[in-house]
PDB file of N, CA and C in Angstrom:
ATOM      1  N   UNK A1477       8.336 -61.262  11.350  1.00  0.00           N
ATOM      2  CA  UNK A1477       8.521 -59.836  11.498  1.00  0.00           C
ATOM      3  C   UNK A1477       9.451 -59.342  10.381  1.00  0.00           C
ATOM      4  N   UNK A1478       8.973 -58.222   9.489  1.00  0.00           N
ATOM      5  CA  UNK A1478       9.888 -57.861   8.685  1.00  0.00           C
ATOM      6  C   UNK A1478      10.350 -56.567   8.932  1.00  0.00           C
ATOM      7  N   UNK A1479      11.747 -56.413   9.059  1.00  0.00           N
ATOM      8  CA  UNK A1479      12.298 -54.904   8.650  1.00  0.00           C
ATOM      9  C   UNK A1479      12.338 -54.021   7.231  1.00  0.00           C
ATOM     10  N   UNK A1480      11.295 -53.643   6.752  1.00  0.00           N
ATOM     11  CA  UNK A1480      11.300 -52.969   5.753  1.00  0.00           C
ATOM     12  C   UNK A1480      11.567 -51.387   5.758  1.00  0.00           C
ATOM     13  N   UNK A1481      12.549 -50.775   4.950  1.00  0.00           N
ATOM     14  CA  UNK A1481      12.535 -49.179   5.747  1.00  0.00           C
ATOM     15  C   UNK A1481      11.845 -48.875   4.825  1.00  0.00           C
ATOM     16  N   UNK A1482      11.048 -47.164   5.933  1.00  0.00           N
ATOM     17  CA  UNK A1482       9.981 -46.569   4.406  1.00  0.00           C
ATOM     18  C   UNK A1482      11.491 -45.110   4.121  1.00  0.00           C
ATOM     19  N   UNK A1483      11.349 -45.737   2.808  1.00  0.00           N
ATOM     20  CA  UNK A1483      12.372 -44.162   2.315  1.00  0.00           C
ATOM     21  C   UNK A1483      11.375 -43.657   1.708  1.00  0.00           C
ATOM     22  N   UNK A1484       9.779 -43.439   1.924  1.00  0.00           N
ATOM     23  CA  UNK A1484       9.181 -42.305   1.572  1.00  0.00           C
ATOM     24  C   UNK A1484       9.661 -41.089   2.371  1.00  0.00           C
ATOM     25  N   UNK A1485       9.471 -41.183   3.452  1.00  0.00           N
ATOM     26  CA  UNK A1485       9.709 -40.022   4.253  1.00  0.00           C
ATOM     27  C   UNK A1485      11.547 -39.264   4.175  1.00  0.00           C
ATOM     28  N   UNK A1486      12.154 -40.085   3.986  1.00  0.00           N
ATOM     29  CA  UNK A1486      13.328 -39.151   3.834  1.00  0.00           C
ATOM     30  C   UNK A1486      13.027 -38.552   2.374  1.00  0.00           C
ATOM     31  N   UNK A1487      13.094 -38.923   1.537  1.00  0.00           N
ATOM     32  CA  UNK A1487      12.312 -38.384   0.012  1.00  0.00           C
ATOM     33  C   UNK A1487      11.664 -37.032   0.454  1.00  0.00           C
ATOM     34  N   UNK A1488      10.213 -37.095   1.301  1.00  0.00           N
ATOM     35  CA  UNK A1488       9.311 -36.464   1.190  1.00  0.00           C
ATOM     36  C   UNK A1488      10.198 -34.712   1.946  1.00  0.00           C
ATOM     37  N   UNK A1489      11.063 -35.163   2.977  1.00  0.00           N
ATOM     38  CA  UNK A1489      11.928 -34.151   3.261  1.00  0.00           C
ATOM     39  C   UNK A1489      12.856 -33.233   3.005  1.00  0.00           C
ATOM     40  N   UNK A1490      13.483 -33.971   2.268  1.00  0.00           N
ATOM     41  CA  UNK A1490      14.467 -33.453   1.241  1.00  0.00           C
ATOM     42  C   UNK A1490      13.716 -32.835  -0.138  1.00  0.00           C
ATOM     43  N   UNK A1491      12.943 -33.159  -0.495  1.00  0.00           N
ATOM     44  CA  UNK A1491      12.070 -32.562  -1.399  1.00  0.00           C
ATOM     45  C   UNK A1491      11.708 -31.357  -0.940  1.00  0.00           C
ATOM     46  N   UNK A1492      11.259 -31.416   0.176  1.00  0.00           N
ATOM     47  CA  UNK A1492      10.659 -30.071   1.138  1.00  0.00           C
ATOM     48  C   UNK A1492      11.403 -28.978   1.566  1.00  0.00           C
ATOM     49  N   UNK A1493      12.719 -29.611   1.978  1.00  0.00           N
ATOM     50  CA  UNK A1493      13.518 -28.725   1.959  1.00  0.00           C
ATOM     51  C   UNK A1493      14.469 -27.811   0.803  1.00  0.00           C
ATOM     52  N   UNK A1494      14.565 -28.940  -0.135  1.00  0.00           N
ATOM     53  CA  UNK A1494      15.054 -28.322  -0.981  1.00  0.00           C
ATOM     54  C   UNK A1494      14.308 -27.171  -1.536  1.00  0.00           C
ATOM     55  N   UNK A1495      12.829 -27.554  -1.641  1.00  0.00           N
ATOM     56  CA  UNK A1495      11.813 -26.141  -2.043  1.00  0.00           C
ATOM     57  C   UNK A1495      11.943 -25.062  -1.229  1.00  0.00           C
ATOM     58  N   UNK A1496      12.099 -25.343   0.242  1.00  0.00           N
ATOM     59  CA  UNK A1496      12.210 -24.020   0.997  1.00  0.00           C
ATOM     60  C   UNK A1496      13.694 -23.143   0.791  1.00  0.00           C
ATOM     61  N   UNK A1497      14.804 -24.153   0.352  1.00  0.00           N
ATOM     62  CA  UNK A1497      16.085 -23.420  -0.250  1.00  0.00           C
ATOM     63  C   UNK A1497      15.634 -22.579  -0.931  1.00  0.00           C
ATOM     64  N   UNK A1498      15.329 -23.641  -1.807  1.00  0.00           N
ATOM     65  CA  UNK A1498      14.913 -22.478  -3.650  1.00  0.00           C
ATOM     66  C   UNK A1498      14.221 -21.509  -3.458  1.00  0.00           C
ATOM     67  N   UNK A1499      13.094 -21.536  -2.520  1.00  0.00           N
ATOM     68  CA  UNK A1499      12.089 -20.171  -2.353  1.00  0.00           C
ATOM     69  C   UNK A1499      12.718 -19.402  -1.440  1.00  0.00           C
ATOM     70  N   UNK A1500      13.603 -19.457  -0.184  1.00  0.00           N
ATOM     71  CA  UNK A1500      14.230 -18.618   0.036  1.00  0.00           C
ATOM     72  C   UNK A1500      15.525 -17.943  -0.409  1.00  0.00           C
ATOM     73  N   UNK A1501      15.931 -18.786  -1.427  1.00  0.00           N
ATOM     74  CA  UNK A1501      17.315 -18.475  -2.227  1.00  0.00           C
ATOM     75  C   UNK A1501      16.481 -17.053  -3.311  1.00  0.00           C
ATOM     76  N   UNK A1502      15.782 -17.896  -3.812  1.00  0.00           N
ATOM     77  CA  UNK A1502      14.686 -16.690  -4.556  1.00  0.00           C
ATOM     78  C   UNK A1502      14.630 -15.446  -4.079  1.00  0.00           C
ATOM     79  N   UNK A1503      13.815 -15.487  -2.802  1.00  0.00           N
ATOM     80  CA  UNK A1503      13.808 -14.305  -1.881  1.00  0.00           C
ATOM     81  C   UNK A1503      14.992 -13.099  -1.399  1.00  0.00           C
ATOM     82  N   UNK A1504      15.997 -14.176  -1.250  1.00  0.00           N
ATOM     83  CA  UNK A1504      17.364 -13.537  -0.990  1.00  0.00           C
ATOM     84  C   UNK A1504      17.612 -12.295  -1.947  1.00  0.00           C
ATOM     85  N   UNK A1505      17.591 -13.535  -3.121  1.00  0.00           N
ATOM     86  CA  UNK A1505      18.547 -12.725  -4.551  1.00  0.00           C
ATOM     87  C   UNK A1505      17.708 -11.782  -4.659  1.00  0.00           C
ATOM     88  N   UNK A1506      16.497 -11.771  -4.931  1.00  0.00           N
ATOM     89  CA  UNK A1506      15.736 -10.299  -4.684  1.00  0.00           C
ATOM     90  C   UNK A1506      15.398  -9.184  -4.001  1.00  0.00           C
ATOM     91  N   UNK A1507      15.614  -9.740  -3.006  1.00  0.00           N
ATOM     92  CA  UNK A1507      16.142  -8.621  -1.419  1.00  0.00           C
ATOM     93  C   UNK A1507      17.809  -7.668  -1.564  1.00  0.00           C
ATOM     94  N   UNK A1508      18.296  -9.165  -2.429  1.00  0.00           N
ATOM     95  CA  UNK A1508      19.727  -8.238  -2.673  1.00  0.00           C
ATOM     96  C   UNK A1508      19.781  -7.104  -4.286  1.00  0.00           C
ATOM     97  N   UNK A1509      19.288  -7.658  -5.041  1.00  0.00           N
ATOM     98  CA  UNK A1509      18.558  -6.681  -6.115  1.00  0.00           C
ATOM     99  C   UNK A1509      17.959  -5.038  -5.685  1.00  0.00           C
ATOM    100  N   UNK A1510      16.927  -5.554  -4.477  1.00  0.00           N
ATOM    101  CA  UNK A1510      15.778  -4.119  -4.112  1.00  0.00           C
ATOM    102  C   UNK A1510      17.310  -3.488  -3.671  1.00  0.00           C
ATOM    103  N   UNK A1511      18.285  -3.848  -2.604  1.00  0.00           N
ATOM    104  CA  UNK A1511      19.570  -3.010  -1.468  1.00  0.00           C
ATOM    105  C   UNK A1511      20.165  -2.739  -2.702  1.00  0.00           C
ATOM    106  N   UNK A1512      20.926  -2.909  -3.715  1.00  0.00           N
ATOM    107  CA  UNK A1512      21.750  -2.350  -4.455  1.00  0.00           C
ATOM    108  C   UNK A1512      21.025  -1.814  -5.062  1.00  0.00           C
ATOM    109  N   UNK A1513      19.723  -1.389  -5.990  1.00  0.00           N
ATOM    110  CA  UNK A1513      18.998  -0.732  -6.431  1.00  0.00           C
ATOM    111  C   UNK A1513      19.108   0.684  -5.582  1.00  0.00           C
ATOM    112  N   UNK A1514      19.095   0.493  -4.385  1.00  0.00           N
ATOM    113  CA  UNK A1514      18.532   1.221  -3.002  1.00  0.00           C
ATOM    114  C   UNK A1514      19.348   2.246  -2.914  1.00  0.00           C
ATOM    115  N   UNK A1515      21.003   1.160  -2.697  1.00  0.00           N
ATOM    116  CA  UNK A1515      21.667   1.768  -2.742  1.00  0.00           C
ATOM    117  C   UNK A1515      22.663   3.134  -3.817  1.00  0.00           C
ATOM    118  N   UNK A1516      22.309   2.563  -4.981  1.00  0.00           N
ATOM    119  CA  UNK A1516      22.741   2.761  -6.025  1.00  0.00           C
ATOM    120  C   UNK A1516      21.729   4.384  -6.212  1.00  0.00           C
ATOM    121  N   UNK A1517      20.573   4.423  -5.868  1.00  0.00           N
ATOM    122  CA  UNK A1517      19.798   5.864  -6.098  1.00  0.00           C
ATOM    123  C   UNK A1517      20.064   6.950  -4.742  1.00  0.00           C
ATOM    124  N   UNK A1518      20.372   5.722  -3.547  1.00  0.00           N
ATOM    125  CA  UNK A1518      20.914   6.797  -2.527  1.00  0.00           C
ATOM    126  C   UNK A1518      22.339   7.985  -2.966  1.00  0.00           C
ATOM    127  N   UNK A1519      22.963   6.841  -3.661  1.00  0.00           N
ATOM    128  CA  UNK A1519      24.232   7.633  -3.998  1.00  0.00           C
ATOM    129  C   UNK A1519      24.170   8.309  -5.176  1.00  0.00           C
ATOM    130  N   UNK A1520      23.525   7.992  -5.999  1.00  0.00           N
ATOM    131  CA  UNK A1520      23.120   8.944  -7.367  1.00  0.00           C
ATOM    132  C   UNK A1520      22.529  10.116  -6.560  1.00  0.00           C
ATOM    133  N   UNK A1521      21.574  10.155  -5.342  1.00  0.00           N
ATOM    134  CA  UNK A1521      20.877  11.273  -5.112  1.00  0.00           C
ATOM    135  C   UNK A1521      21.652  12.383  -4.312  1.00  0.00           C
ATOM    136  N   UNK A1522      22.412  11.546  -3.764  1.00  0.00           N
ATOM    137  CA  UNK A1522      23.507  11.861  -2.967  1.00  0.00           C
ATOM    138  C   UNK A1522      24.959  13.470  -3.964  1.00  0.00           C
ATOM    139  N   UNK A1523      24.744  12.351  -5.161  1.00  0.00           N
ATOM    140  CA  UNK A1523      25.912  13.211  -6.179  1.00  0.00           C
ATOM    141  C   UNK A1523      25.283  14.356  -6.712  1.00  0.00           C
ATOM    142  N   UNK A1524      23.943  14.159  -6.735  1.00  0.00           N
ATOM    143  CA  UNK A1524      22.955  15.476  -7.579  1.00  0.00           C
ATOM    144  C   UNK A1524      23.121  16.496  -6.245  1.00  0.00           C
ATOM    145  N   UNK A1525      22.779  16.612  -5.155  1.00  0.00           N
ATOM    146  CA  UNK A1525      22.715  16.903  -4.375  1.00  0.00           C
ATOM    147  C   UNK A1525      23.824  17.721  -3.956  1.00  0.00           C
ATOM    148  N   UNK A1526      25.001  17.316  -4.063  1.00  0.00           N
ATOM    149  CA  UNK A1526      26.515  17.468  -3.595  1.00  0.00           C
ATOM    150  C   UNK A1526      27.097  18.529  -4.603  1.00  0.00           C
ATOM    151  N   UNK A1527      26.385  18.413  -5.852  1.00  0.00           N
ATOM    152  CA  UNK A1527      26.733  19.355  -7.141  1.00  0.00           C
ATOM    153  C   UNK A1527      26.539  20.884  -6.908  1.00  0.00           C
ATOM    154  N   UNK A1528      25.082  21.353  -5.687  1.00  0.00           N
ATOM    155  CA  UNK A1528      24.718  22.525  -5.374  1.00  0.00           C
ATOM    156  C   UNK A1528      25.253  23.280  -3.926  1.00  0.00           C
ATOM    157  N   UNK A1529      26.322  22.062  -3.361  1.00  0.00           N
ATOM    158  CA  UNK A1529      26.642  22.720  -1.863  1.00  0.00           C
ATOM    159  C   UNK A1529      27.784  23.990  -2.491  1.00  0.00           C
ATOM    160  N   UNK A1530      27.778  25.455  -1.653  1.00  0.00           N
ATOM    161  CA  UNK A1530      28.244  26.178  -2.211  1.00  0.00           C
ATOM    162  C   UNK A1530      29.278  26.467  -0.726  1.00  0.00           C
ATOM    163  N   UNK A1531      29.296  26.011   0.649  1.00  0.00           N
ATOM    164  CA  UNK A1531      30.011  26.281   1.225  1.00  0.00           C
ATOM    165  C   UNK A1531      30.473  25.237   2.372  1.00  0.00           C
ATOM    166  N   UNK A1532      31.776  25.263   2.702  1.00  0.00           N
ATOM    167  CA  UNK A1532      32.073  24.073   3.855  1.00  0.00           C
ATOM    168  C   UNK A1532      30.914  24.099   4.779  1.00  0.00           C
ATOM    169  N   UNK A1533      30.144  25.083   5.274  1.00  0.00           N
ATOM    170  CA  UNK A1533      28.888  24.418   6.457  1.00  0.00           C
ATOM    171  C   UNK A1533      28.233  23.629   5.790  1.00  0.00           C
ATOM    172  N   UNK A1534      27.768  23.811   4.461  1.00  0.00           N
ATOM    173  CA  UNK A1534      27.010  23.136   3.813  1.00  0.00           C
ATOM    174  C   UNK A1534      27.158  21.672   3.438  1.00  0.00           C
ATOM    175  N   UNK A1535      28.609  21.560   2.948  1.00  0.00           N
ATOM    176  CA  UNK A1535      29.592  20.148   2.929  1.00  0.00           C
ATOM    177  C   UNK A1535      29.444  19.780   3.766  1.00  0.00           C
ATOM    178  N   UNK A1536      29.645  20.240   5.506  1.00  0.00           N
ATOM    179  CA  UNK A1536      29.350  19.499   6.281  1.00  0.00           C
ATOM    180  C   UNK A1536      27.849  18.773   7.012  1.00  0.00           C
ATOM    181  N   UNK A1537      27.274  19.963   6.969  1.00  0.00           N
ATOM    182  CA  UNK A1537      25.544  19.482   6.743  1.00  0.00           C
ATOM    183  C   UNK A1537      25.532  18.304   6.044  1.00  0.00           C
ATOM    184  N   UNK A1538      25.593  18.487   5.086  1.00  0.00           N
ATOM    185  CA  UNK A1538      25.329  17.507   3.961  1.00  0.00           C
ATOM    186  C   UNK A1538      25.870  16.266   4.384  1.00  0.00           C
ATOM    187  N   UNK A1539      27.403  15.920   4.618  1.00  0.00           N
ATOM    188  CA  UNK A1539      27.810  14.955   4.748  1.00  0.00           C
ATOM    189  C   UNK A1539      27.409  14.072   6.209  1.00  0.00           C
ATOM    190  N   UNK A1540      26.916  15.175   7.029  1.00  0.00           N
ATOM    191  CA  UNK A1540      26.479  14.595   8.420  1.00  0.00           C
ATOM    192  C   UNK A1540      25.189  13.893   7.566  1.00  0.00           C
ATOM    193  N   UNK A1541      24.165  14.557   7.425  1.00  0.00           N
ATOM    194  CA  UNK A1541      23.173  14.041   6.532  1.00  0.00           C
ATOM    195  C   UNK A1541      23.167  12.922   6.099  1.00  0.00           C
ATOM    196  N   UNK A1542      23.915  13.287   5.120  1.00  0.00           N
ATOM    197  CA  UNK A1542      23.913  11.764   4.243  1.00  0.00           C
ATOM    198  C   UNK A1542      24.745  10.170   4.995  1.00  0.00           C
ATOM    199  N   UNK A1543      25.624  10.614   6.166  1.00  0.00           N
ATOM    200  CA  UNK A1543      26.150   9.235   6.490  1.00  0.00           C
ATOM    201  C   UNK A1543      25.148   9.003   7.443  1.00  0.00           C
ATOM    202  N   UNK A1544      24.373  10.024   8.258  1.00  0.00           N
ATOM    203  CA  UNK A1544      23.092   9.645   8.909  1.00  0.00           C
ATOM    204  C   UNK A1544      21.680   8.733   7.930  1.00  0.00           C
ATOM    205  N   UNK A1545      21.217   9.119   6.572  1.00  0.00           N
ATOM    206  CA  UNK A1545      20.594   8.376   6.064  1.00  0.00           C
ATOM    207  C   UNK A1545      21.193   7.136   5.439  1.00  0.00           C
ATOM    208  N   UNK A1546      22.400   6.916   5.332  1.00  0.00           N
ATOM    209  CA  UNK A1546      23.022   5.880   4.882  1.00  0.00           C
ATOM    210  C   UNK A1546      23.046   5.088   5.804  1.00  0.00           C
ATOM    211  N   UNK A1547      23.301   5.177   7.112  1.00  0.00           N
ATOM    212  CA  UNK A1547      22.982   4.639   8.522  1.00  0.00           C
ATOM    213  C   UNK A1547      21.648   3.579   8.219  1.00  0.00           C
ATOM    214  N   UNK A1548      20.315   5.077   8.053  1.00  0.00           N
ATOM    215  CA  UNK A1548      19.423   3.985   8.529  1.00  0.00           C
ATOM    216  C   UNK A1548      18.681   3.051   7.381  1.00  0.00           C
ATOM    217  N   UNK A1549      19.570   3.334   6.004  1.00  0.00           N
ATOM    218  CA  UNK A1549      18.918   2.574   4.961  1.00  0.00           C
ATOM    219  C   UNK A1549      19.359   1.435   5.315  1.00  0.00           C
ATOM    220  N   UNK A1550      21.182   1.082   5.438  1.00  0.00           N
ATOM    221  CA  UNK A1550      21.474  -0.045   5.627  1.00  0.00           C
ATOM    222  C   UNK A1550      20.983  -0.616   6.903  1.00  0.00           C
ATOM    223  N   UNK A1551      20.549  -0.322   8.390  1.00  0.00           N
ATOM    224  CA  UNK A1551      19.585  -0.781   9.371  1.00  0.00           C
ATOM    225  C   UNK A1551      18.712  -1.137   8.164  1.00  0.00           C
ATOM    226  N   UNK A1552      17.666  -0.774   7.594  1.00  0.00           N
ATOM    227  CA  UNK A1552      16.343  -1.190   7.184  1.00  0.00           C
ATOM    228  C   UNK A1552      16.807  -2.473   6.165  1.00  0.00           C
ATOM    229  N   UNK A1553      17.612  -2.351   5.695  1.00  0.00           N
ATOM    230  CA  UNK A1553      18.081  -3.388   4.651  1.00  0.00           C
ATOM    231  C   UNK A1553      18.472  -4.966   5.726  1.00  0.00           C
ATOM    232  N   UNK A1554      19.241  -4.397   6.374  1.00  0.00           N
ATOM    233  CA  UNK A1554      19.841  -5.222   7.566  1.00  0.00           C
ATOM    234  C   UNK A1554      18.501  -6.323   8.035  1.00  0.00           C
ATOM    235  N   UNK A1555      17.560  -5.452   8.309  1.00  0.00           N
ATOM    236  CA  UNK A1555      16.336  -5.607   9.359  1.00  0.00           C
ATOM    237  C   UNK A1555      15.583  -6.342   8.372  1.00  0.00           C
ATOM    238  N   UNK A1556      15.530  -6.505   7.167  1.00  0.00           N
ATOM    239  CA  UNK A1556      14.787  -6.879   6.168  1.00  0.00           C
ATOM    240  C   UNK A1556      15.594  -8.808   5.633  1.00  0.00           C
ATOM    241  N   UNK A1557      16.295  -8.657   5.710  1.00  0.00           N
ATOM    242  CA  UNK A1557      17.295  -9.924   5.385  1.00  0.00           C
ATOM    243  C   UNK A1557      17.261 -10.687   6.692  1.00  0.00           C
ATOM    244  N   UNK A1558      17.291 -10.153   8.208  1.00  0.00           N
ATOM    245  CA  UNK A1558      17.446 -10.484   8.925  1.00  0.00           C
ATOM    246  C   UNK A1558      15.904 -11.165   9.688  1.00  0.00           C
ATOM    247  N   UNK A1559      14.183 -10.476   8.878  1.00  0.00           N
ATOM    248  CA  UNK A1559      13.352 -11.113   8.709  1.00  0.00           C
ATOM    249  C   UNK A1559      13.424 -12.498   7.563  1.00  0.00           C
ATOM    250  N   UNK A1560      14.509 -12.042   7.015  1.00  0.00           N
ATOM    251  CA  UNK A1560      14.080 -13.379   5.682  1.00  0.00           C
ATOM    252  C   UNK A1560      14.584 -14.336   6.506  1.00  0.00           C
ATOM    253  N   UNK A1561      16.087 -14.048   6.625  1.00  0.00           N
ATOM    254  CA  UNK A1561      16.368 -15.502   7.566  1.00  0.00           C
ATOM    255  C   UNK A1561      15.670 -16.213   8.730  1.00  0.00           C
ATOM    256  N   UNK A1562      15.020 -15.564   9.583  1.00  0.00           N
ATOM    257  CA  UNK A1562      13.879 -15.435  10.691  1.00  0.00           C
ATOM    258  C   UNK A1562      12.712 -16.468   9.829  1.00  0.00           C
ATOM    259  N   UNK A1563      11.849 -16.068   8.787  1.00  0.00           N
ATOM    260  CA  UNK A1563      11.073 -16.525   8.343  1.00  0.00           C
ATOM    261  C   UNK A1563      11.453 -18.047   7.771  1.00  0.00           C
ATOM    262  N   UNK A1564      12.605 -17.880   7.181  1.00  0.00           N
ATOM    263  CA  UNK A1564      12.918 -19.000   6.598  1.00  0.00           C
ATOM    264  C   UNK A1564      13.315 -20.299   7.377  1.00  0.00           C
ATOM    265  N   UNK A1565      13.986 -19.811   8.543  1.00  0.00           N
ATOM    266  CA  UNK A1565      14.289 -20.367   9.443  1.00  0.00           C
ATOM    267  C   UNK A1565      12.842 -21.628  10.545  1.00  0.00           C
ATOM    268  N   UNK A1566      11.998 -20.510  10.657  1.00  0.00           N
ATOM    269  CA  UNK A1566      10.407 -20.748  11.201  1.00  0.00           C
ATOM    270  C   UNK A1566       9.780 -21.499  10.229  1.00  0.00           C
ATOM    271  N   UNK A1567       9.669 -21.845   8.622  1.00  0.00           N
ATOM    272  CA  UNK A1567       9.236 -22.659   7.892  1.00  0.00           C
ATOM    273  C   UNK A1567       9.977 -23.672   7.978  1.00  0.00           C
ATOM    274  N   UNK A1568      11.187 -23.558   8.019  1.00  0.00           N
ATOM    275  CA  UNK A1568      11.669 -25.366   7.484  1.00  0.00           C
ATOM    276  C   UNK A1568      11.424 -25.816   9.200  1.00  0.00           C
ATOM    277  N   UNK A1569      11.569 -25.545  10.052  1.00  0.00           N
ATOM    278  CA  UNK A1569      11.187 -25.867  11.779  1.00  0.00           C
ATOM    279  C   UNK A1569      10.082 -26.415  11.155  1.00  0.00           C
ATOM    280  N   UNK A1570       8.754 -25.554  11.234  1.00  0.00           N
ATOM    281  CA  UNK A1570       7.910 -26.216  10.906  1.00  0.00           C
ATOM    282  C   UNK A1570       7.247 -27.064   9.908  1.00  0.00           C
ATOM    283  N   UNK A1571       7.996 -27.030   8.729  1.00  0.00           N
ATOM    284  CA  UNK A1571       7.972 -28.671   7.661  1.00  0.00           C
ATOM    285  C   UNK A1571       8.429 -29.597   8.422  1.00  0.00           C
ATOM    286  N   UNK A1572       9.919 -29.591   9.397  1.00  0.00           N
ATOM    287  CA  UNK A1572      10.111 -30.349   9.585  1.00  0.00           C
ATOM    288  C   UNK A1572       9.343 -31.250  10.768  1.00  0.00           C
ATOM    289  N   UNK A1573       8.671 -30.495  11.003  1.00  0.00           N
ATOM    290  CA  UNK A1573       7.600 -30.920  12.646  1.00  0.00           C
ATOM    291  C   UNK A1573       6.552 -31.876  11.739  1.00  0.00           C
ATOM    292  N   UNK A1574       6.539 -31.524  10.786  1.00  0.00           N
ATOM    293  CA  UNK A1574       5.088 -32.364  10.012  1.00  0.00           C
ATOM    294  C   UNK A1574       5.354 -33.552   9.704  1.00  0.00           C
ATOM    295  N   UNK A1575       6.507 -33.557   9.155  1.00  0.00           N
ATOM    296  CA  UNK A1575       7.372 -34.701   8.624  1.00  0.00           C
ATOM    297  C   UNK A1575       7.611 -35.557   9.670  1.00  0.00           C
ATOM    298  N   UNK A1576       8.284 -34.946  10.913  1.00  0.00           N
ATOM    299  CA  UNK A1576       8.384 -36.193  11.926  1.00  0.00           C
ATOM    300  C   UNK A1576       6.988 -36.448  12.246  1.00  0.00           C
ATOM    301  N   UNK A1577       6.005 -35.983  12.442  1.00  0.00           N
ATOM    302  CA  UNK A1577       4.573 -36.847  12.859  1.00  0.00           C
ATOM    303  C   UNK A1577       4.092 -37.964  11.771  1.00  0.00           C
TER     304      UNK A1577
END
């Protein structure tokens, strides 16, 4: 009887995983690219905008406004990262289910 170990399979895992890092590290950094992009035109649109208020109701309009859409960009941003991790999470589960069979 011989004990031989197979180190294919730890190999074949770590390989696997490391790809699902890299492709979700990928994903990340570009998710964080699109939110500061996002963000960065909210507040540019925000300053164009702010240039024409001519009276405190208006300042206040406005500012209710805008911390209300600032609200739900960062929700959507939130909700979007919070699928990546979700997804990313559900792939390496399931590499790793393959690997143990």
């Amino acid at each position: 009887m011989t004990n031989t170990l197979d180190f294919q399979k730890p190999v074949e895992a770590m390989k696997t995983l490391m790809a699902l890092q890299a492709a979700t590290l990928n994903k990340s950094v570009e998710l964080q690219k699109k939110s500061g992009e996002e963000l960065a035109s909210f507040f540019q649109s925000g300053v164009e905008k702010a240039k024409d208020l001519k009276s405190p109701e208006e300042v206040v309009k406005f500012n209710i406004e805008s911390n209300q859409a600032l609200f739900e960009l960062l929700k959507s941003q939130g909700e979007a990262f919070t699928a990546l991790a979700t997804e990313a999470g559900q792939n390496t589960m399931e590499e790793m289910q393959k690997l143990a069979k």
